[in-house]
Structures are given as C-alpha cells and as structure tokens.
XYZ file of C-alpha atoms in Angstrom:
172
model
C 0.006 -0.036 -0.348
C 2.587 2.510 0.915
C 4.891 1.818 -2.595
C 1.357 2.290 -4.269
C 1.005 5.783 -2.870
C 4.394 6.778 -2.998
C 4.247 6.088 -7.337
C 0.955 7.420 -7.663
C 2.568 10.717 -6.147
C 5.880 10.216 -7.924
C 3.798 10.496 -11.181
C 1.428 13.674 -10.295
C 4.506 15.238 -9.310
C 6.217 14.103 -12.464
C 3.153 15.338 -14.963
C 3.286 18.465 -13.063
C 6.642 19.410 -13.782
C 5.971 18.040 -17.531
C 3.295 20.509 -17.647
C 5.172 23.759 -16.199
C 8.250 23.138 -18.835
C 5.966 22.986 -21.652
C 4.266 26.478 -20.498
C 7.591 27.945 -20.395
C 8.453 26.712 -23.528
C 5.234 27.688 -25.348
C 5.752 31.368 -24.046
C 9.267 31.534 -24.171
C 9.490 32.536 -20.359
C 13.145 31.120 -19.056
C 15.159 32.117 -22.594
C 17.807 33.708 -21.151
C 19.386 36.692 -23.389
C 23.114 35.682 -24.260
C 25.149 36.133 -21.377
C 27.584 39.066 -21.546
C 31.367 38.658 -21.261
C 31.974 38.845 -17.606
C 35.456 40.890 -18.694
C 32.241 44.125 -20.054
C 29.100 42.969 -18.244
C 26.313 46.014 -19.257
C 26.714 48.931 -17.346
C 29.927 48.469 -17.139
C 32.085 51.544 -18.991
C 33.702 51.079 -22.253
C 37.860 50.661 -21.925
C 40.647 53.060 -23.183
C 41.428 51.543 -26.803
C 43.637 52.915 -29.825
C 44.008 50.853 -33.161
C 44.380 51.726 -36.639
C 42.257 50.643 -39.346
C 42.616 49.414 -42.753
C 41.735 52.565 -44.422
C 44.400 54.787 -41.669
C 41.402 56.129 -39.729
C 42.254 55.890 -36.250
C 39.868 54.800 -34.166
C 40.045 55.530 -29.965
C 37.533 55.660 -27.045
C 37.951 59.134 -28.249
C 36.582 58.619 -32.249
C 33.466 56.831 -30.868
C 32.345 58.691 -27.772
C 28.529 60.552 -28.626
C 27.903 57.829 -30.317
C 26.427 54.470 -29.566
C 28.515 51.390 -31.552
C 28.604 47.953 -32.001
C 32.936 46.642 -31.426
C 32.778 42.865 -33.423
C 36.111 40.772 -32.673
C 37.110 37.858 -35.590
C 39.874 35.626 -35.557
C 40.948 33.899 -39.031
C 41.553 30.161 -37.447
C 38.262 31.233 -35.896
C 35.730 28.348 -37.781
C 32.498 29.788 -35.910
C 33.817 33.930 -36.975
C 32.832 34.164 -40.569
C 29.558 32.586 -40.222
C 28.678 34.932 -37.664
C 29.756 38.121 -40.410
C 26.365 38.768 -42.338
C 24.741 39.124 -39.153
C 27.120 41.418 -38.218
C 26.005 43.203 -41.888
C 22.525 42.986 -41.775
C 22.396 44.127 -37.571
C 24.512 47.230 -39.396
C 21.719 47.973 -41.502
C 18.547 47.338 -39.410
C 20.069 49.877 -37.540
C 21.363 52.507 -39.929
C 25.009 52.242 -38.499
C 27.189 54.659 -40.411
C 30.934 52.544 -40.187
C 32.370 55.084 -37.994
C 30.000 53.416 -35.630
C 30.535 49.109 -36.062
C 34.277 48.900 -35.290
C 35.200 45.272 -36.883
C 38.346 43.752 -35.100
C 40.373 41.011 -37.049
C 42.384 39.027 -35.624
C 45.187 37.489 -37.978
C 48.452 35.594 -38.087
C 48.351 33.726 -40.696
C 47.366 36.664 -43.394
C 44.039 35.502 -44.194
C 41.946 38.555 -42.848
C 41.453 39.753 -46.477
C 38.804 37.813 -46.804
C 37.321 39.630 -43.893
C 38.322 42.915 -45.222
C 36.403 42.320 -47.729
C 33.120 41.139 -46.649
C 32.406 44.313 -44.032
C 34.100 46.535 -46.244
C 31.480 49.205 -47.034
C 29.348 48.260 -43.386
C 32.365 48.410 -41.095
C 35.792 49.968 -39.902
C 38.146 47.430 -39.783
C 41.012 47.340 -38.253
C 43.507 43.969 -38.567
C 45.700 43.002 -35.831
C 47.547 40.039 -34.255
C 45.546 37.315 -32.747
C 45.119 38.961 -29.526
C 45.986 42.348 -30.511
C 45.811 45.420 -28.464
C 42.316 45.778 -29.294
C 41.304 42.805 -28.281
C 43.230 42.890 -25.179
C 42.090 46.575 -24.328
C 38.684 44.803 -24.419
C 39.571 41.485 -22.429
C 38.484 39.263 -25.348
C 39.465 35.849 -24.653
C 37.625 34.503 -27.602
C 36.246 34.466 -31.160
C 33.713 35.892 -32.169
C 32.900 38.559 -29.165
C 30.757 41.478 -29.645
C 30.330 44.684 -27.552
C 27.544 47.137 -27.930
C 28.212 50.064 -26.292
C 25.603 53.261 -26.469
C 26.187 57.029 -26.475
C 27.381 57.283 -23.355
C 30.333 55.078 -23.298
C 28.514 52.206 -20.642
C 28.489 48.328 -22.412
C 24.942 47.912 -23.263
C 25.302 44.108 -24.129
C 28.222 42.082 -25.001
C 28.786 38.256 -25.685
C 30.315 35.021 -27.812
C 28.485 34.441 -30.973
C 25.842 36.388 -33.117
C 22.436 35.918 -30.747
C 24.553 38.892 -29.270
C 23.459 41.154 -31.773
C 19.570 39.564 -31.782
C 18.530 43.262 -30.023
C 18.258 46.391 -31.730
C 21.053 49.779 -30.818
C 20.122 52.254 -28.069
C 20.252 55.505 -29.475
C-alpha cells in the first residue's frame, strides 16, 4: 500500500513538472538572453582603446564617444567567426549604423584577413591586428567571435560571444 501511494505521488509530481516545462517553452519564459562577457558586462564603462583601421583611420575611445557603437572581434583561425559576419552586416543595416559606429577587429596571424576586410568593407571600420592584439586586450577578449555594444554614453549595453548578442537593436 505504501509503495503504491509513493508511486502515485511520484507520477503526479512528474506530470506537474512536465506541464510546467511545456508552459515555459510555449511562452518563451525562461529563455535567457546570451550572457554578457564577464570582463565587460552590461553597465560597465567602455575601456580605453586605440587602433588603426585598414583605411588608415584611427579608432579610439575618443573617436567613438558620443555615438552608440558595436565592436565585433573575429579571428581568421576561428571556424565560428565567418558565419557571424553576415549577422553583423545585417545588424548594421537594420540599425542604420554608419561605418564609424561598426568597428570590426580581425585577429590575423596567418595573412587571411582580406576575406573579412572585403566582406565588411562599406559596413564597418575594419582593424586588422595580430590575434589577441591591442584592441582584443583592451576589451579583455579571450575567445572569438565576441561582440560589445555600447551606448552613446560609453556604457556597455550588451556583450557576448556569437551572433545572438546582435539579436536586439542598438540604443539611440
């Protein structure tokens, strides 16, 4: 008798858990946004940085101040990076961002950055540097692809790895 009662209780609890999981999945509740980069979480100040674009333009905290911006970090040796480039381009187009507000940093130790430069040209200000170069170090990037979205006030709005970071719009 005791075993039968425990079995019925176990069955009822299991059914309640399954119902709750189905409700959560259908409403979208519990679906977390991609986590922020621990080194640059939302609400933190943008780091001091300085880089030179392939066009010769200098990119720094001062040149991007006063405008919202997205910083994308790729590496030519990263297999997950190439598929996120179109997501960055689409993000820039949807948010009508000029090239000065879309900064793409390409780590390149093997001389293959031209593919990225060609694809991102006209959409982003592209900086090519050695893997884990000065820009990546300034932003504490330790893996690729990585994205940092900053507001015009110089505060990080969102950061993370992968194209999911670009799912929401950019602040005005």
